[in-house]
Tab-separated table of C-alpha atoms in Angstrom:
chain	number	residue	atom	x	y	z
A	291	MET	CA	53.860	52.214	-39.956
A	292	ALA	CA	50.766	52.912	-41.648
A	293	GLU	CA	50.151	55.584	-39.405
A	294	MET	CA	53.242	57.737	-40.374
A	295	ASN	CA	52.932	57.243	-43.835
A	296	GLY	CA	49.353	56.640	-45.133
A	297	ALA	CA	47.259	58.321	-42.377
A	298	GLU	CA	44.575	60.677	-43.548
A	299	GLY	CA	45.139	64.410	-43.494
A	300	SER	CA	42.917	66.418	-40.639
A	301	ASP	CA	39.884	66.591	-42.903
A	302	GLY	CA	40.239	63.222	-44.173
A	303	GLY	CA	42.307	64.396	-47.061
A	304	ALA	CA	45.168	62.008	-48.478
A	305	VAL	CA	48.563	62.415	-46.762
A	306	GLY	CA	51.348	63.487	-49.025
A	307	PRO	CA	54.496	61.371	-49.166
A	308	GLY	CA	56.043	61.072	-45.651
A	309	GLY	CA	52.759	61.412	-44.236
A	310	ALA	CA	52.486	65.267	-44.064
A	311	ALA	CA	49.223	66.667	-45.353
A	312	GLY	CA	49.061	69.789	-47.534
A	313	PRO	CA	47.490	72.508	-45.891
A	314	ASP	CA	44.143	71.851	-47.586
A	315	GLY	CA	44.109	68.291	-46.443
A	316	GLY	CA	44.965	66.901	-50.037
A	317	ALA	CA	48.233	65.493	-51.135
A	318	GLY	CA	50.856	68.139	-50.951
A	319	ALA	CA	53.467	68.114	-53.725
A	320	GLY	CA	56.123	65.882	-51.910
A	321	GLY	CA	54.270	66.621	-48.730
A	322	VAL	CA	54.748	70.393	-49.326
A	323	GLY	CA	51.646	72.596	-49.008
A	324	ARG	CA	50.704	74.889	-51.633
A	325	ARG	CA	48.470	77.383	-50.031
A	326	GLY	CA	48.854	79.343	-47.023
A	327	GLY	CA	46.998	79.049	-43.516
A	328	ALA	CA	47.039	76.004	-41.298
A	329	ALA	CA	44.297	73.801	-41.317
A	330	GLY	CA	42.504	73.044	-37.535
A	331	LEU	CA	41.231	69.699	-36.526
A	332	ASP	CA	38.644	69.687	-38.947
A	333	GLY	CA	40.261	71.410	-41.963
A	334	GLY	CA	39.253	74.588	-40.704
A	335	PRO	CA	40.965	77.454	-38.982
A	336	GLY	CA	43.247	76.865	-36.218
A	337	PRO	CA	42.254	77.846	-32.670
A	338	GLY	CA	43.285	81.217	-32.415
A	339	GLY	CA	46.522	81.771	-29.954
A	340	ALA	CA	45.931	78.241	-28.653
A	341	PRO	CA	49.180	77.130	-27.067
A	342	CYS	CA	50.992	73.986	-28.508
A	343	PRO	CA	50.352	70.685	-26.375
A	344	GLU	CA	52.801	69.602	-24.062
A	345	ALA	CA	52.590	66.335	-25.310
A	346	ILE	CA	53.783	67.597	-28.864
A	347	ARG	CA	56.324	69.439	-27.151
A	348	ARG	CA	57.811	66.397	-25.471
A	349	ALA	CA	57.925	64.602	-28.669
A	350	LEU	CA	59.916	67.373	-30.668
A	351	ALA	CA	62.161	67.609	-27.939
A	352	ALA	CA	62.798	63.612	-27.956
A	353	HIS	CA	63.814	63.255	-31.416
A	354	THR	CA	66.908	64.707	-33.414
A	355	THR	CA	66.285	63.972	-37.202
A	356	MET	CA	63.379	65.182	-39.368
A	357	THR	CA	62.870	64.179	-43.025
A	358	LEU	CA	61.693	67.378	-44.631
A	359	ALA	CA	59.416	67.538	-47.899
A	360	TYR	CA	59.785	70.332	-50.207
A	361	ALA	CA	59.175	71.249	-53.918
A	362	ASP	CA	61.397	72.989	-56.428
A	363	GLU	CA	61.104	73.513	-60.353
A	364	ASP	CA	61.998	69.808	-60.711
A	365	GLY	CA	59.273	68.705	-58.477
A	366	PRO	CA	58.756	67.071	-55.070
A	367	GLN	CA	61.991	66.010	-53.056
A	368	ALA	CA	62.963	65.240	-49.372
A	369	CYS	CA	66.133	65.067	-47.396
A	370	ALA	CA	66.933	64.290	-43.549
A	371	VAL	CA	68.653	66.834	-41.305
A	372	LEU	CA	69.569	66.891	-37.402
A	373	TYR	CA	67.294	69.490	-35.695
A	374	ALA	CA	67.377	71.060	-32.075
A	375	THR	CA	64.109	72.642	-30.789
A	376	ASP	CA	63.152	75.343	-28.190
A	377	ALA	CA	60.120	73.295	-27.650
A	378	SER	CA	60.836	72.898	-23.814
A	379	VAL	CA	62.981	76.069	-23.431
A	380	VAL	CA	60.433	78.823	-24.348
A	381	ALA	CA	57.575	77.041	-22.538
A	382	GLY	CA	59.961	77.154	-19.651
A	383	ALA	CA	58.866	73.474	-19.147
A	384	THR	CA	62.542	72.043	-17.936
A	385	HIS	CA	60.538	69.081	-16.033
A	386	MET	CA	59.345	67.789	-19.063
A	387	THR	CA	60.937	64.565	-20.571
A	388	GLY	CA	63.614	65.617	-22.878
A	389	ALA	CA	63.859	69.251	-21.682
A	390	ALA	CA	67.366	68.427	-20.051
A	391	GLU	CA	68.509	67.280	-23.602
A	392	VAL	CA	67.420	70.397	-25.223
A	393	THR	CA	68.608	72.746	-22.735
A	394	GLY	CA	71.841	70.873	-21.705
A	395	GLY	CA	70.752	71.839	-18.216
A	396	THR	CA	71.064	75.366	-18.388
A	397	GLY	CA	68.018	76.698	-19.039
A	398	VAL	CA	68.525	78.892	-21.803
A	399	ALA	CA	65.445	81.235	-22.335
A	400	GLY	CA	63.808	83.540	-24.817
A	401	ALA	CA	65.742	81.996	-27.710
A	402	VAL	CA	65.357	83.936	-31.077
A	403	GLY	CA	62.756	86.303	-29.843
A	404	GLY	CA	60.852	83.826	-27.664
A	405	GLU	CA	57.339	82.510	-28.575
A	406	ALA	CA	54.288	84.695	-29.068
A	407	ALA	CA	50.808	83.321	-28.249
A	408	GLY	CA	49.806	80.816	-30.442
A	409	ASP	CA	53.266	80.357	-32.161
A	410	GLY	CA	54.581	76.957	-32.480
A	411	PRO	CA	57.984	75.497	-31.304
A	412	ALA	CA	61.031	76.519	-33.440
A	413	LEU	CA	63.193	74.010	-34.901
A	414	TYR	CA	66.948	74.892	-36.073
A	415	PHE	CA	68.870	72.965	-38.410
A	416	VAL	CA	72.117	73.595	-40.485
A	417	THR	CA	72.299	73.516	-44.332
A	418	ALA	CA	73.634	75.550	-46.936
A	419	THR	CA	71.618	77.624	-49.409
A	420	THR	CA	73.548	76.180	-51.925
A	421	THR	CA	72.256	72.922	-51.742
A	422	ARG	CA	69.270	72.040	-53.587
A	423	HIS	CA	66.900	71.907	-50.547
A	424	GLY	CA	68.630	75.112	-49.323
A	425	ARG	CA	67.823	77.131	-52.582
A	426	ALA	CA	64.175	75.818	-52.482
A	427	LEU	CA	63.552	76.621	-48.946
A	428	ALA	CA	64.849	80.209	-49.535
A	429	GLU	CA	62.565	80.992	-52.028
A	430	PRO	CA	60.074	83.657	-50.728
A	431	GLY	CA	56.744	82.062	-49.646
A	432	ALA	CA	58.112	78.659	-49.672
A	433	ARG	CA	56.493	75.770	-47.394
A	434	VAL	CA	57.999	72.802	-46.090
A	435	ALA	CA	56.479	69.674	-44.692
A	436	PHE	CA	58.220	67.320	-42.385
A	437	THR	CA	58.138	64.226	-40.230
A	438	ALA	CA	60.182	62.854	-37.240
A	439	GLN	CA	60.166	59.417	-35.680
A	440	GLN	CA	62.607	56.706	-34.579
A	441	ASP	CA	63.239	53.684	-36.780
A	442	GLY	CA	62.687	50.185	-35.671
A	443	GLN	CA	59.367	51.104	-33.457
A	444	GLU	CA	56.639	48.339	-32.873
A	445	TRP	CA	53.520	49.214	-34.494
A	446	SER	CA	51.508	48.998	-31.201
A	447	ALA	CA	53.837	51.575	-29.614
A	448	LEU	CA	54.757	53.724	-32.723
A	449	THR	CA	55.041	57.536	-31.945
A	450	GLY	CA	55.884	60.273	-34.440
A	451	LEU	CA	55.197	63.688	-35.643
A	452	GLN	CA	53.950	65.321	-38.918
A	453	GLY	CA	54.203	69.085	-39.373
A	454	ARG	CA	54.410	71.983	-41.743
A	455	GLY	CA	55.317	75.513	-41.794
A	456	ARG	CA	58.032	77.995	-43.147
A	457	CYS	CA	61.809	78.298	-42.753
A	458	ARG	CA	64.187	81.285	-42.984
A	459	VAL	CA	68.011	81.808	-42.573
A	460	LEU	CA	69.026	83.143	-39.302
A	461	ALA	CA	71.679	85.772	-38.646
A	462	GLY	CA	73.419	88.072	-35.880
A	463	ALA	CA	71.713	87.627	-32.331
A	464	GLU	CA	68.838	85.381	-33.805
A	465	ARG	CA	71.582	83.115	-35.344
A	466	ALA	CA	73.765	83.092	-31.891
A	467	ALA	CA	70.506	82.421	-29.730
A	468	GLY	CA	69.644	79.291	-32.289
A	469	TRP	CA	73.299	78.199	-32.296
A	470	ARG	CA	73.495	77.656	-28.524
A	471	ILE	CA	70.306	75.472	-28.546
A	472	TYR	CA	71.835	73.729	-31.562
A	473	LEU	CA	75.098	73.317	-29.754
A	474	GLU	CA	73.407	71.981	-26.526
A	475	ARG	CA	71.364	69.460	-28.268
A	476	PHE	CA	74.602	68.160	-30.263
A	477	PRO	CA	77.704	68.641	-28.209
A	478	PHE	CA	79.812	66.395	-30.318
A	479	VAL	CA	79.789	69.555	-32.717
A	480	ALA	CA	81.117	71.546	-30.054
A	481	ALA	CA	83.761	69.118	-29.282
A	482	SER	CA	85.124	68.862	-32.603
A	483	ASP	CA	86.858	71.993	-33.655
A	484	ARG	CA	87.007	70.949	-37.550
A	485	LEU	CA	83.165	70.009	-37.328
A	486	ARG	CA	82.088	73.256	-35.382
A	487	ALA	CA	84.206	75.609	-37.966
A	488	ALA	CA	82.662	74.052	-40.820
A	489	LEU	CA	79.027	74.126	-39.612
A	490	GLU	CA	79.615	77.840	-38.292
A	491	ARG	CA	80.161	79.066	-41.902
A	492	THR	CA	77.077	77.169	-42.683
A	493	GLU	CA	73.690	78.906	-42.694
A	494	LEU	CA	71.282	78.308	-39.595
A	495	TRP	CA	67.853	77.898	-40.198
A	496	GLU	CA	64.636	78.543	-38.078
A	497	LEU	CA	61.654	76.138	-39.027
A	498	ARG	CA	58.579	77.576	-37.461
A	499	PRO	CA	55.661	74.969	-37.667
A	500	ASP	CA	52.158	76.407	-38.076
A	501	TRP	CA	50.733	72.748	-37.858
A	502	LEU	CA	51.856	69.689	-35.898
A	503	ARG	CA	50.264	66.317	-35.451
A	504	LEU	CA	51.463	63.729	-32.965
A	505	ILE	CA	50.780	60.190	-33.279
A	506	ASP	CA	51.045	57.846	-30.460
A	507	ASN	CA	49.662	54.433	-31.126
A	508	GLY	CA	50.463	53.698	-27.552
A	509	GLN	CA	47.379	55.436	-26.548
A	510	GLY	CA	45.301	53.598	-28.832
A	511	PHE	CA	46.002	52.559	-32.513
A	512	GLY	CA	45.696	55.802	-34.599
A	513	HIS	CA	45.545	58.101	-31.655
A	514	LYS	CA	46.263	61.489	-32.839
A	515	GLU	CA	46.739	64.880	-31.128
A	516	GLU	CA	47.085	68.064	-33.116
A	517	TRP	CA	47.855	71.717	-33.151
A	518	SER	CA	47.625	74.734	-35.568
A	519	SER	CA	48.685	78.309	-35.109
A	520	PRO	CA	45.961	81.210	-36.141
């Protein structure tokens, strides 16, 4: 598990709590980067316009829970939320592992404006702006770091994700598109009138990562694959 919570940053810096490094490779406050701009593999600028690798997309689509790390006036904090992703939908790669789970077999495309060249896949989660993390994420310029992995993995086959980016509350057509992806990933929400009504009254967020790291010990201990937006 050291690779998920004690790995080095992309330029050799220390990883913050939860395994997510700050944008400068140093330890983020609670894993939250304080400076803008995603680091490349060596801590420099990201590869301009490079698409997010399919291996990272498949890993995002295979998970449903992420731990968000953020900071507010009282310091670093973390919380866990369920998320759905357009990782497979936007790429049009419905043959990839996990794509059927994300799209529900319907092939919903162009969600929330689609994905421009060099942009990362979008993650959607529900939380109220009245929560502590909701208030922090709604602050102008706020950044967040996150991890996603399954519990109970053997170290020799451990896989997981680290990332960082920005969040925003969706409204109108953007919310409707993101909500469809969320319901398709979590059909039990639509199956419960009470739960669906409660979540529909709550804000739907988009997290757009600008840096992602896949860790896959199945390909060799400490194997990493990274992506960053320009």
